[in-house]
Structures are given as structure tokens and as C-alpha cells.
Coordinates of C-alpha atoms in Angstrom, one line a residue:
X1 CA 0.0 0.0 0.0
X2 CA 1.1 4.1 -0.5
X3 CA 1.3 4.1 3.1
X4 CA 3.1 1.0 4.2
X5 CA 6.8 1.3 6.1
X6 CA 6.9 -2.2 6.8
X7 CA 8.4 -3.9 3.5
X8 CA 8.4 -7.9 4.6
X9 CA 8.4 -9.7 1.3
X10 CA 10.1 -9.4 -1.9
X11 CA 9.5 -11.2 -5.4
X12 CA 12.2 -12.3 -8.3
X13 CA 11.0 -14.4 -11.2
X14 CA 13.3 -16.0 -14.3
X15 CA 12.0 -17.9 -17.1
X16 CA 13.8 -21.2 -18.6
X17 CA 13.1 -23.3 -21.3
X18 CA 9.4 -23.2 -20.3
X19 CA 9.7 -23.3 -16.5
X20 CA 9.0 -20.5 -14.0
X21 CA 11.8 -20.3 -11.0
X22 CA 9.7 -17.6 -9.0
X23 CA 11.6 -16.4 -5.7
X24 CA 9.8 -15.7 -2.5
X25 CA 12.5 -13.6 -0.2
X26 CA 11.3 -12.9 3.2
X27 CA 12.8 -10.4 5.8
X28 CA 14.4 -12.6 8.4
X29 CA 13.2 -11.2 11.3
X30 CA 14.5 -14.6 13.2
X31 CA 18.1 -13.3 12.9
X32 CA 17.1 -10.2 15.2
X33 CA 14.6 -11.8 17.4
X34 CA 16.6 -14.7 19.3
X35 CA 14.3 -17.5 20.9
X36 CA 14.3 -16.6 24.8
X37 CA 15.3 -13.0 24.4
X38 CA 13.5 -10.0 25.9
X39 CA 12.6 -8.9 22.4
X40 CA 11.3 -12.5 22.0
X41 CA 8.8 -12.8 24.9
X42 CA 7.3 -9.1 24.2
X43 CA 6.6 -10.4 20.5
X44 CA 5.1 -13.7 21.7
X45 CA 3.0 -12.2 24.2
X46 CA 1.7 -9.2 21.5
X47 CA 1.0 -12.2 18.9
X48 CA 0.7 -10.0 16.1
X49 CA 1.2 -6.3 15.2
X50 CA -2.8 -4.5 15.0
X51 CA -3.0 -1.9 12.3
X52 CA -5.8 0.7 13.4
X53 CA -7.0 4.0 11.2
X54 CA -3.6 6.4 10.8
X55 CA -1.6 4.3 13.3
X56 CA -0.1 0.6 14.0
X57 CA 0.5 -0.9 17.5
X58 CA 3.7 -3.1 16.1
X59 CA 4.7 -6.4 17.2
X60 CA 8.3 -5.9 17.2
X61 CA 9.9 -2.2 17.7
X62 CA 10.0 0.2 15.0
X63 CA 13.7 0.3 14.5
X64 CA 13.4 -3.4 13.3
X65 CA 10.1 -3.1 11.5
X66 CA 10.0 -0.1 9.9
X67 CA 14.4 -0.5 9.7
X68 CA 17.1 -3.0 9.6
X69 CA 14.7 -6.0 8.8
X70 CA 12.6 -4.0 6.4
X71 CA 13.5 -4.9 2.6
X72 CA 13.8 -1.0 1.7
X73 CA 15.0 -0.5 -2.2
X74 CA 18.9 -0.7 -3.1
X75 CA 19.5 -1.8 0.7
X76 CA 21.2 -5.3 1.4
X77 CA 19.0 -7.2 4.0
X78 CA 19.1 -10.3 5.6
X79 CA 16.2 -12.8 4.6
X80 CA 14.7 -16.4 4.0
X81 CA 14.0 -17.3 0.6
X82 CA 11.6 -20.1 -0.8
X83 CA 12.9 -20.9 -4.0
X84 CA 9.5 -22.6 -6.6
X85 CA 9.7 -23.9 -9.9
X86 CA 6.7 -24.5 -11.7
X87 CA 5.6 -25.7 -15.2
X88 CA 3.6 -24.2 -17.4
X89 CA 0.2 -24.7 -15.8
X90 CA 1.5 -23.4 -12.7
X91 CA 2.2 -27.2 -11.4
X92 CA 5.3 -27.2 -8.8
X93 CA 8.2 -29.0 -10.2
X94 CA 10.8 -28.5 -7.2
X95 CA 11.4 -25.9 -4.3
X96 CA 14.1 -25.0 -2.3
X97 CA 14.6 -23.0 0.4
X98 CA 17.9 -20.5 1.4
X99 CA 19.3 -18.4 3.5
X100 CA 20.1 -15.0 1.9
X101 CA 21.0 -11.8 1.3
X102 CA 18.9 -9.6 -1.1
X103 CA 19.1 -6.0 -2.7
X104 CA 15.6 -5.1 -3.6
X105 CA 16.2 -3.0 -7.3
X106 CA 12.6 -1.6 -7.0
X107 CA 9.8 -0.5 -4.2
X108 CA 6.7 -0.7 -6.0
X109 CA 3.2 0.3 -4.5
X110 CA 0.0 -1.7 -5.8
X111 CA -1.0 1.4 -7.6
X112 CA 2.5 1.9 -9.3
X113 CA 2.1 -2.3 -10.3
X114 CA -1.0 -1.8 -11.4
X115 CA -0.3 1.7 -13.4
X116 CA 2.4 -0.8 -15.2
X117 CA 0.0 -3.7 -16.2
X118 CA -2.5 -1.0 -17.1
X119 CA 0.3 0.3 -19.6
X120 CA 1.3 3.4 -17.9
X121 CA 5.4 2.5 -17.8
X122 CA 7.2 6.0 -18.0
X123 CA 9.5 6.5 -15.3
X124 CA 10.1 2.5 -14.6
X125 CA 12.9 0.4 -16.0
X126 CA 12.8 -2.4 -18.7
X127 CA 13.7 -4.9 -16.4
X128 CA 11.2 -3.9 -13.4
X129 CA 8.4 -3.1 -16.4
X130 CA 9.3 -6.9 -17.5
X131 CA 9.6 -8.6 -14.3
X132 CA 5.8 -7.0 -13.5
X133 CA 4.3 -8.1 -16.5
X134 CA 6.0 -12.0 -15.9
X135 CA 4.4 -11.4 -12.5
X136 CA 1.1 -11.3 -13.8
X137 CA 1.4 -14.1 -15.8
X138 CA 2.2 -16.3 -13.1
X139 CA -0.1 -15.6 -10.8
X140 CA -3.4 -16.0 -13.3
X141 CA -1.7 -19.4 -14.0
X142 CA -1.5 -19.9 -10.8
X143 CA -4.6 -18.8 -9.4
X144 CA -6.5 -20.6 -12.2
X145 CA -4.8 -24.3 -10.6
X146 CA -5.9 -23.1 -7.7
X147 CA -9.1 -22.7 -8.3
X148 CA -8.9 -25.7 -10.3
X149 CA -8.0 -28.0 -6.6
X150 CA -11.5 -25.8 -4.8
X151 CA -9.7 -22.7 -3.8
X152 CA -12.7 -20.5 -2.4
X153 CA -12.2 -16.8 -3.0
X154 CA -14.8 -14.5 -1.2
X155 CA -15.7 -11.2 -2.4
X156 CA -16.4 -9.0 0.4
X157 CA -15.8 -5.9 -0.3
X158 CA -14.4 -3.1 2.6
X159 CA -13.7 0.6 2.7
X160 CA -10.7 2.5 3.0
X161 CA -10.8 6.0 5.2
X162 CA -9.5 9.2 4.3
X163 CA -7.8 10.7 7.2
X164 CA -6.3 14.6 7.3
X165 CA -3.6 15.8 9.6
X166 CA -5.1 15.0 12.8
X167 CA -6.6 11.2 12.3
X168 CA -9.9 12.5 11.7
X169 CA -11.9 10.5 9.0
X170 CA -12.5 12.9 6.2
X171 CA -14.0 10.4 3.5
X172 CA -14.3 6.5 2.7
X173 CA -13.1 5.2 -0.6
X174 CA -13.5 1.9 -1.9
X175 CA -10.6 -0.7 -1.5
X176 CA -8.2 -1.5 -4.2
X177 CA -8.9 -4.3 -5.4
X178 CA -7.0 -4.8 -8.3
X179 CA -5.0 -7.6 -9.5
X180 CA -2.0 -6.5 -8.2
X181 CA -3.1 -7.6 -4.7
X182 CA -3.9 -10.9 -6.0
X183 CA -0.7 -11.5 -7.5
X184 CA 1.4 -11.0 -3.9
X185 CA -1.3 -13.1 -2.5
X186 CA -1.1 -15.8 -5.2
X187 CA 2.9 -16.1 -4.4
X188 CA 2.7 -15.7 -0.6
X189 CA 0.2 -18.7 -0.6
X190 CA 2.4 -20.6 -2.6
X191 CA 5.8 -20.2 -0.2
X192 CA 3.5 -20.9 2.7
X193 CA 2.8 -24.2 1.4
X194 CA 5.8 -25.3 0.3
X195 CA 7.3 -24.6 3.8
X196 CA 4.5 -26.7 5.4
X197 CA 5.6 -29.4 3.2
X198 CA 9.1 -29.2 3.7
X199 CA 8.7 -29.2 7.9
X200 CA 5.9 -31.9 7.1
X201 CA 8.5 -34.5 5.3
X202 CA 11.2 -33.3 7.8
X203 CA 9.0 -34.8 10.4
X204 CA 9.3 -31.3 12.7
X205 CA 6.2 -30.2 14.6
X206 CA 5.4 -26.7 13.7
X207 CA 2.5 -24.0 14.2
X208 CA 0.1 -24.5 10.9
X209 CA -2.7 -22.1 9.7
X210 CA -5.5 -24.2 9.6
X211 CA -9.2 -23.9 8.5
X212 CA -11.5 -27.1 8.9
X213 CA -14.4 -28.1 6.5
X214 CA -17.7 -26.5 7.3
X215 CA -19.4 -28.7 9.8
X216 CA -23.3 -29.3 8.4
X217 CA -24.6 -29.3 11.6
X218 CA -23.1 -26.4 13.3
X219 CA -25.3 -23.4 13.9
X220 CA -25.5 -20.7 11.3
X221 CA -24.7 -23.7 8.3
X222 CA -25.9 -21.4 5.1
X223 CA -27.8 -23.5 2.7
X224 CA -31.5 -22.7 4.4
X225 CA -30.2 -19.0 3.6
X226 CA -28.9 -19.5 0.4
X227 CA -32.3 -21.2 -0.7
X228 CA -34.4 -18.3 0.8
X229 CA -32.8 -16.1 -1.9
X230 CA -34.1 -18.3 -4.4
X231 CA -30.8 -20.5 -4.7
X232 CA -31.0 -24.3 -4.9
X233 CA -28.2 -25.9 -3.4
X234 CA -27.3 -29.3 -1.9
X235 CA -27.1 -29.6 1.9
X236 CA -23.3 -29.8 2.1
X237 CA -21.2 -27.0 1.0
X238 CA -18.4 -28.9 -1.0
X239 CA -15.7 -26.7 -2.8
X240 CA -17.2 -26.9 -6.5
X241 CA -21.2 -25.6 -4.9
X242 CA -19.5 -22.9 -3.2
X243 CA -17.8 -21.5 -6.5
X244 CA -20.8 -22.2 -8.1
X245 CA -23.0 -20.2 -5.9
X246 CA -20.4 -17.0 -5.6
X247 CA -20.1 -17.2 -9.5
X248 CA -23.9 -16.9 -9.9
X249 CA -24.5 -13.5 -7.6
X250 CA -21.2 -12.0 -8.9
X251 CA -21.9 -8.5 -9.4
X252 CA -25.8 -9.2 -7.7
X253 CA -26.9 -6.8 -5.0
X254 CA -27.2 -9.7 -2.7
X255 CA -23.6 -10.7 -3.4
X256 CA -22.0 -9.2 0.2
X257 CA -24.9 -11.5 1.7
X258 CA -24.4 -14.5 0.3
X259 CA -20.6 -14.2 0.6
X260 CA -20.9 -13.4 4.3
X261 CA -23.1 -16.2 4.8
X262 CA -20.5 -18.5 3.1
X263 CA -17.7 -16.8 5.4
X264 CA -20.3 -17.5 8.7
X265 CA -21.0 -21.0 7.8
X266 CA -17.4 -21.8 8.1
X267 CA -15.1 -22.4 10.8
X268 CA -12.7 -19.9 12.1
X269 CA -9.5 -20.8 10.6
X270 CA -6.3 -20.9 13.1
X271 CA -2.8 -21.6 14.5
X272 CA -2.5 -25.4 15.6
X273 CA -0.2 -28.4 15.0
X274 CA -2.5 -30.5 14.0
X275 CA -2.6 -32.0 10.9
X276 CA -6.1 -30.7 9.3
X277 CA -5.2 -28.7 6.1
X278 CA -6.7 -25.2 4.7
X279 CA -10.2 -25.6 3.5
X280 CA -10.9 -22.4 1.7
X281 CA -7.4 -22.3 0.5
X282 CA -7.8 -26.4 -0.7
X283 CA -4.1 -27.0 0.7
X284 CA -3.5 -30.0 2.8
X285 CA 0.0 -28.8 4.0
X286 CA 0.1 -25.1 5.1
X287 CA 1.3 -22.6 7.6
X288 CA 2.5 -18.8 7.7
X289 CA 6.0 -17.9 6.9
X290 CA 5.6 -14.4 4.9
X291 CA 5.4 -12.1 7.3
X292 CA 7.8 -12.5 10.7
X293 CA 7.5 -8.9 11.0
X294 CA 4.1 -8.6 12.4
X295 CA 3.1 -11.8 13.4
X296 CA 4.4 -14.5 16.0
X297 CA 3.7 -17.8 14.2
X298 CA 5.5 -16.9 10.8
X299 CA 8.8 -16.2 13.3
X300 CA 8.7 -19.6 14.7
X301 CA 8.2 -21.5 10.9
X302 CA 11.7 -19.2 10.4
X303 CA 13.5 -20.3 13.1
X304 CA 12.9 -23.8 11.8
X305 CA 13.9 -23.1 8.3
X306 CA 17.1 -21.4 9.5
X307 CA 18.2 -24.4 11.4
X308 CA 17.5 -26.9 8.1
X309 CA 19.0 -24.4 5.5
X310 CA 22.0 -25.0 8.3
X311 CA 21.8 -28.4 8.6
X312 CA 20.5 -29.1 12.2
X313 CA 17.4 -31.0 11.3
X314 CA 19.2 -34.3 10.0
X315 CA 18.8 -36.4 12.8
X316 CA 16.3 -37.3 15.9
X317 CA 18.6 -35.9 18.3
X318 CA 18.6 -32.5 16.4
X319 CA 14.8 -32.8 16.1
X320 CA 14.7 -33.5 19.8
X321 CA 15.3 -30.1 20.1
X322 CA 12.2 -28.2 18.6
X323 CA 9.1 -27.4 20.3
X324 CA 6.8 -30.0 21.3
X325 CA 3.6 -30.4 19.9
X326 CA 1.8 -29.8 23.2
X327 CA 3.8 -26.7 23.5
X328 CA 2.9 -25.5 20.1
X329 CA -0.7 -26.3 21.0
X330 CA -0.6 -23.6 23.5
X331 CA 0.9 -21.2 21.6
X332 CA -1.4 -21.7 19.0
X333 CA -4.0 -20.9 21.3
X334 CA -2.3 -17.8 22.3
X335 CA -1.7 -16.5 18.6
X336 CA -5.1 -17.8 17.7
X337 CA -6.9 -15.4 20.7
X338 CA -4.5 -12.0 19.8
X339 CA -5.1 -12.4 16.4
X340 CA -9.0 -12.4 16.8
X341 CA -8.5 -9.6 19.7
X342 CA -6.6 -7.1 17.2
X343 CA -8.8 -8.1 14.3
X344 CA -12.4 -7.4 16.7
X345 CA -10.3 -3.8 18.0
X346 CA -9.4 -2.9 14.3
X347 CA -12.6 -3.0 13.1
X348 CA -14.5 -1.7 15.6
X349 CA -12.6 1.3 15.8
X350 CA -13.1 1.6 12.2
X351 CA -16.9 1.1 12.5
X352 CA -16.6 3.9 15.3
X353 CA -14.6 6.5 12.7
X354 CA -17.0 5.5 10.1
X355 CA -20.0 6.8 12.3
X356 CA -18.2 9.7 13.8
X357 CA -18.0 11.0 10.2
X358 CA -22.1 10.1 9.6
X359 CA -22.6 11.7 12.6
X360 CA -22.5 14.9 10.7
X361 CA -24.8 13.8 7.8
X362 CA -27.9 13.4 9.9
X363 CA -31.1 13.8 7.3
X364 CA -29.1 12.7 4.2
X365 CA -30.2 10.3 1.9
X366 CA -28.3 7.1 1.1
X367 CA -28.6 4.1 -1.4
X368 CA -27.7 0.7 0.0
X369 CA -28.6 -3.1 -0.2
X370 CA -30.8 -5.3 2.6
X371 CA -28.6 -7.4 3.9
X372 CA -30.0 -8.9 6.9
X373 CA -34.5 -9.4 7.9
X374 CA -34.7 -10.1 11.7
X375 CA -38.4 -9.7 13.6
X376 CA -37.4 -6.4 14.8
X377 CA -36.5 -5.0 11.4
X378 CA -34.2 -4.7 8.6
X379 CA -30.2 -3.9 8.1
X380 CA -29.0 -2.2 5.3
X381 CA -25.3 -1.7 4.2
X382 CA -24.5 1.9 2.6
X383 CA -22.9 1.3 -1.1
X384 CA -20.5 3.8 -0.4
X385 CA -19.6 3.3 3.6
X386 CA -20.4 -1.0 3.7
X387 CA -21.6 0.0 6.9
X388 CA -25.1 -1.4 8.4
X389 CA -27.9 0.4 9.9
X390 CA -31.3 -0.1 11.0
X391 CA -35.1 0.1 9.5
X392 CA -37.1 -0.5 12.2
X393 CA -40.1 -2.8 11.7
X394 CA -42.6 0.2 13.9
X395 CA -40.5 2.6 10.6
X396 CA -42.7 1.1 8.3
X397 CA -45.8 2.7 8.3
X398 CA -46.7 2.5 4.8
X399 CA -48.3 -1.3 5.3
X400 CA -48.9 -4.3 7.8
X401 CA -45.7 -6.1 7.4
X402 CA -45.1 -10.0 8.8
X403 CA -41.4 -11.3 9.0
X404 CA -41.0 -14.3 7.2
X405 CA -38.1 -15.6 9.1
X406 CA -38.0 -19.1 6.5
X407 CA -37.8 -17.1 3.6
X408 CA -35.1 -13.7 4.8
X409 CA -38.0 -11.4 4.1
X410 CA -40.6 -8.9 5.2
X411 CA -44.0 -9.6 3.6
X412 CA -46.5 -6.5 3.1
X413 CA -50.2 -7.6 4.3
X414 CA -52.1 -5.0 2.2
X415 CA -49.4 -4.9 -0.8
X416 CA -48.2 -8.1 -1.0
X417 CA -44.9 -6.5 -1.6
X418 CA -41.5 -7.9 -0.4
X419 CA -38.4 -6.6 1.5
X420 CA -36.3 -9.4 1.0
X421 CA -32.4 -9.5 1.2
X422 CA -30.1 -8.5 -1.9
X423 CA -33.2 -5.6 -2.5
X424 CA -31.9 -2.3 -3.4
X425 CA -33.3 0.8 -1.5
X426 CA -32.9 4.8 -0.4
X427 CA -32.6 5.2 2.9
X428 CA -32.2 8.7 5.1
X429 CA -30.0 8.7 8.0
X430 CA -32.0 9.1 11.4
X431 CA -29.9 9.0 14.2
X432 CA -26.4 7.6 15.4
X433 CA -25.8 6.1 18.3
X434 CA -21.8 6.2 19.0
X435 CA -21.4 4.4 22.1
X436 CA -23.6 1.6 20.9
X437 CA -22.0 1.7 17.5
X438 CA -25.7 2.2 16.0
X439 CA -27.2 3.4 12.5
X440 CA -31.1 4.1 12.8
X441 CA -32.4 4.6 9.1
X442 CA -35.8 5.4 7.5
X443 CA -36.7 3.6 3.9
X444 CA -37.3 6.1 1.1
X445 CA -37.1 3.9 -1.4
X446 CA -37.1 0.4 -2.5
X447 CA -36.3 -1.5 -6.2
X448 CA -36.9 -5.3 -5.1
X449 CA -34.1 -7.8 -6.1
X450 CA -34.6 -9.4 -9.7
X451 CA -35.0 -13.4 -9.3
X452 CA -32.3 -15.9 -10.5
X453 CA -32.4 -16.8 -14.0
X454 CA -29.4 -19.3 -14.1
X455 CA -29.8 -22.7 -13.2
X456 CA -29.8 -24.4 -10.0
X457 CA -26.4 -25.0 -8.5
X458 CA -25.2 -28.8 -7.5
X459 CA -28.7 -31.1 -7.4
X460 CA -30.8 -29.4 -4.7
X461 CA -32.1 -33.1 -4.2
X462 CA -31.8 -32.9 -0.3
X463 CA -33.9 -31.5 2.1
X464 CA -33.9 -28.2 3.4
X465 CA -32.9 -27.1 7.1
X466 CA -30.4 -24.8 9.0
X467 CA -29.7 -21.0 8.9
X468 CA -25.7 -19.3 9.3
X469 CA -22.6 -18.0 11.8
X470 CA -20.2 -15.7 12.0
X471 CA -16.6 -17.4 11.2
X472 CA -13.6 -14.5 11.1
X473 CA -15.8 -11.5 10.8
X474 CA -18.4 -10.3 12.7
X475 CA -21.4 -8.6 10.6
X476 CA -25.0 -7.4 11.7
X477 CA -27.2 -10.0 12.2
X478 CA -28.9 -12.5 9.4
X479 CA -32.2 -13.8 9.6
X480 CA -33.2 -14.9 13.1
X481 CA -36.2 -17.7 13.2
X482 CA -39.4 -16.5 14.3
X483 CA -42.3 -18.8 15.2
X484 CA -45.5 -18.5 13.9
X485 CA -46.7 -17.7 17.6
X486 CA -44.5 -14.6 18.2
X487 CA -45.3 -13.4 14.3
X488 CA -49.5 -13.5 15.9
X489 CA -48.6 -11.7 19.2
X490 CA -47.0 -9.2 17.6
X491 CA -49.8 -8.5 14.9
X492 CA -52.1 -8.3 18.0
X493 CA -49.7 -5.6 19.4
X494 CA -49.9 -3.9 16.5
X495 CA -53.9 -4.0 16.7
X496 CA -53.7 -2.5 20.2
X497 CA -51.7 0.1 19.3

């Protein structure tokens, strides 16, 4: 990003005789942070480093973050580097990994990447111009395997904020979401694999990322929701039906939903030894090694690839010497818990910033999508702040309206019209509520959502049960069963009244 001062990875990429020898070089941090040390122990017990609105609380201290361990441009720097040769489909032929030295010839932001595979090369070098371009290449070829193996990519979009001299939220943008990103992601996954592998055939216990299957009878399991927005879909969510259905509302008002109730129907993924593999990702071996500098597990996969790349994990005794798998169990734990705790402060201070600014646009008028029907009313998300407030159900004066909890939607008694999720309204803002982190919003206007045309996805042949959960993210509320006797007493309420 423009603003980053943390520079943890670096890429290199040759081309021979058809093969791709792509180079994943990555700041070692280990070589600063000795195992036992005082700077060790602060790191384990921070976790991660938490990156809030216009500032970072850093896992390590600045002087190693931001300095000696940062792979600035034209600098020589210490780092690890996982060394991948693929075929032309983006198959892995061999992998190695290295200790090095690197001089990074170019800094390049996503934008500046981008602005080069857009065409806009002035000011760049041949080689860098090249290298980019290569970049690209690899990555759709890579990305296309992946997806290939049942790689689940979710599209849920969030919003940058504009901040001026004193941290004050001034505008939201959207993100950047160009192809740029996916390229860095496309190569970090790969080096993250291949040094799961490696410590998996070395027979080392080590802290993996992992991310179990969706469990069908958890609570908050999404196919009831998927199939009240007109969606047929099996009962279990295997790979192929989850691409399916995120291919068929792609570019759909009720894309966010459906995404997030994807993301809430599966498990949170996390730091363990165990041996479950990386559902979403469709990788049976992997674990984090890209970025040491802000987070705790990726500094102990290091320390482990230091001591093979110098020959001190050839024999039991050597081995004897690594942690223990009950010991990595509980550091999992611990990394597990901080990163949840910085990723629930980061975005609830964003969700705060967000308001502070709406705060000042009381009365305005906004369009957004219905993302979420509860009996108490309905949540929209702003197009242009993917930030949820509230309709109230009393709001709605204009008709008698019943929440059909089964279907996601609010049915009009006299109308027979339909506020249903993925429907596309006006609202005005009411009120805010900042210390309840609270949106109140009137409907102006609503344009219902347009059925599904396309076919049904997998055989819908099974029967139809069970709603949806948060996994990583927490969001405003989906559909919450009602029963037919609370839907009666309140319609009697609403008599009374």
C-alpha cells in the first residue's frame, strides 16, 4: 500500500526453457529476534502487530520493523527465501529454500504495479516493467490451478478511510482491489505451502494455519439461507457448490450477503499443529512464513527453516530439540486469541470512525442493499460506507408487514410487496448512536431484487434445514427464526396500538 513502512516480502521471477523459478524472499526477522530473548517474549506475548485508522501498535519495535529487517530498495538485507519452480500450468516441479542476502532493485506500490499492467510505464525500467508483467502471468496461471484444486475466494468488499492531519476520518473510498493484490497473494500462498511441506517430510512439529471443513450441523450452516434467496443448493457445502454459488451473484446486490453467509458457515480458521489442512485455500500442507515482522507464528516457521537451510534437522537428536507439539498447541492458542482480539479492535474502531463521520450527515439520503430481515426490522449496508444500519419494523408505516423468518424477508399484508435480502433501496439517516456503534435509518425507497435466471447450483435433491454463523468476521445480524406464535402476538400488538 502508499502508506506502508513495513516492507516484509520481496519477489524475483526467471523464465527457462518453459519453466517459472519464481523467488519468494522474506525479511528474516528470526536473525534479530533470538528465541528466549526480551525482544522475543514481548513479540510472543503481542502475537501479532494491530493496524488501526492512521496508526499501527507493532509487534516488534519500530527500529526493526520499519528498519534493519525492512527490505527497503537498493539496501542489502538479511532474509529467507523459498525458491519454486513451476511448469507451465502453474504445477510445482521442485522448491528449495535458502538463506540470503537480497538487494531489492525496486519499491513498487499496488498502484505503481498496477499503473504498469494498465500500460502506464514512464519512469520505470525495462527490467522492473518486465519482471511486473511476468508477475502477472504467473499468478493468473497460478490462481487458475488453484481454483482448479477448490480454492474458495470470497468477495467482500471493505472501505478505506480518508484521514487529514489529525486522524480525523475525512471520507471512505472503496478498497483497491485490483489484480496487483492478488498477484502478492497468489505467491505468498504458494511459499506458505511449500514450507509446510518441507517441515511436514522433515518430520518437525510446527504451528500451521488451519481452516477445517464447514461442519453441516453447526449453527449458522448457510444453505437454508442461500435457498431463501431463491438459490437451490445441496445440503453440504463442497468446494465446486461454493464457487458455483459465488459465481452466480457476482456482481448481484445480494452478493455481500451471500458471501458473508458463506464466510459465517465456516469455521474460524487458526494456528495449531494438527494436521487438518486449509479448507478455503484447498491446501492440505500449510502454515504462515511471509510475514515474521508482524506476526508470532511466521517467526517460529523461520526459526525452523534457519536451522535446516544450516543443517540441524538431519537427525532425531537435532529434532529433539524443537518445540513439542503440546507446546505448540498452546501457543497456537495464544496466537489464535491475539489475532481475533486485534482483528475485533481494528474493526471496531473503524466502524466507530465510520459513524463519527455520519454523525454529521444526519437527514441525508443514502442508497444501500438489505442485507439482513430479523423480527425487529431490517439492516442495510450503505454502497459507499459497507456500513449497516437499521429500518425499524414500527418505521414502516406505509403497510402491515409480517417477518417471514423461512424465507429472509418482510412480507406486506395489504401490498403483498416484499423486503427481502439483496433488494436495493434509499434510505435517510435518522440518528447515530456512537457508544452503541448504532445506524437508525428510514426507507425512502425500494427496487426489489430481480429473481435468479441461471440454473440451480449442485442437485438441490436434499432437504432443506439450518440458517448461518459468523466465522472471522463479525457482521449485523442474518435472519433470526421467528415462530409462527411470536409473528401472531405481535400483529395483535400492532392492533392495540
Amino acid at each position: 500500500p502508499d502508506d506502508a513502512k513495513d516492507y516484509d516480502d520481496a519477489i524475483s521471477l526467471k523464465m527457462n526453457d518453459g519453466t517459472w523459478e519464481l523467488g519468494v524472499h522474506i525479511a528474516d526477522v528470526s536473525h534479530f529476534v533470538r528465541e528466549g530473548s526480551a525482544l522475543d517474549t514481548e513479540a510472543r506475548q503481542r502475537g501479532n502487530s494491530a493496524y488501526f485508522p492512521g496508526f499501527v501498535i507493532p509487534m516488534l519495535p519500530e527500529t526493526l520493523s520499519n528498519g534493519v529487517c525492512s527490505l527497503q530498495e537498493g539496501v542489502a538485507r538479511l532474509t529467507q527465501s523459498a525458491f519454486l519452480r513451476y511448469d507451465s500450468e502453474g504445477h510445482v516441479l521442485g522448491e528449495r529454500f535458502a538463506i540470503s542476502v537480497i538487494r531489492s532493485a525496486r519499491r513498487l506500490t499496488y498502484h505503481q504495479a498496477s499503473g504498469i499492467l494498465e500500460g502506464r510505464i514512464g519512469g520505470f525500467d525495462s527490467a522492473v516493467v518486465e519482471l511486473v508483467q511476468r508477475m502477472e502471468r504467473l499468478a493468473r496461471i497460478i490462481q487458475k490451478r488453484r481454483f482448479s484444486q477448490g480454492m474458495i475466494s470470497l468477495d467482500l468488499p471493505d472501505a478505506d478511510l480518508v484521514l487529514d492531519d489529525d486522524g480525523k476520518v475525512i471520507d471512505v473510498t472503496p478498497e483497491d482491489r485490483s489484480f496487483s493484490h492478488t498477484i502478492i497473494e497468489m505467491f505468498m500462498v504458494e511459499a506458505n505451502e511449500a514450507a509446510a511441506r518441507l517441515l511436514t517430510r522433515l518430520g518437525v512439529p510446527h504451528l500451521r494455519r488451519i481452516h477445517p471443513e464447514p461442519n453441516p450441523m453447526a449453527k449458522g450452516y448457510a444453505p437454508t439461507f442461500l435457498r431463501a434467496l431463491g438459490l437451490t443448493v445441496p445440503d453440504r457445502l463442497e468446494p465446486v457448490v461454493i464457487q458455483q454459488i459465488l459465481k452466480r451473484v457476482e456482481g448481484q446486490p445480494e452478493s455481500f450477503s451471500v458471501n458473508l453467509a458463506i464466510l459465517r458457515s465456516m469455521q474460524q480458521a487458526e494456528y495449531s499443529p494438527r494436521l487438518i489442512g486449509h479448507f478455503a485455500l484447498a491446501s492440505r500442507h500449510y502454515c504462515h512464513f511471509t510475514s515474521p515482522i508482524r506476526r508470532y507464528p511466521d517467526l517460529t516457521v523461520h526459526r525452523l527453516l534457519n536451522r535446516h537451510s544450516r543443517g540441524e534437522l538431519k537427525t532425531d537428536a537435532q529434532k529433539k530439540n524443537v518445540p513439542t507439539t503440546e507446546e505448540l498447541v498452546t501457543l497456537g492458542n495464544h496466537c489464535s486469541f491475539t489475532e481475533q482480539r486485534a482483528e475485533d479492535a481494528e474493526r471496531e474502531l473503524k466502524q466507530l470512525k465510520i459513524l463519527q463521520l455520519l454523525s454529521n450527515h444526519i437527514g441525508e439520503s443514502y442508497r444501500g442493499v438489505v442485507t439482513g430481515v430479523t423480527d425487529f426490522g431490517i439492516f442495510v449496508q450503505l454502497d459507499k460506507y459497507l456500513i449497516e444500519g437499521l429500518i425499524r419494523l414500527q418505521s414502516l408505516t406505509d403497510d402491515w408487514w409480517e417477518v417471514v423468518s423461512d424465507g429472509g424477508y418482510l412480507l406486506g399484508q395489504r401490498s403483498g410487496r416484499r423486503l427481502t435480502i439483496g433488494d436495493v433501496v434509499q434510505v435517510t439517516l435518522l440518528q447515530i448512536d456512537l457508544p452503541a456503534r448504532r445506524m437508525t435509518l428510514q426507507l425512502d425507497r425500494h427496487w426489489p431484487r430481480r429473481k435468479f435466471s441461471t440454473p440451480p447450483v449442485g442437485d438441490g435433491s436434499k432437504s432443506r434445514r439450518i440458517p448461518d454463523r459468523p466465522d472471522r468476521k463479525k457482521s449485523p445480524p442474518q435472519s433470526r427464526p421467528t415462530s409462527k406464535v411470536e409473528t401472531r402476538r405481535r400483529r395483535r400488538r400492532r392492533g392495540k396500538r
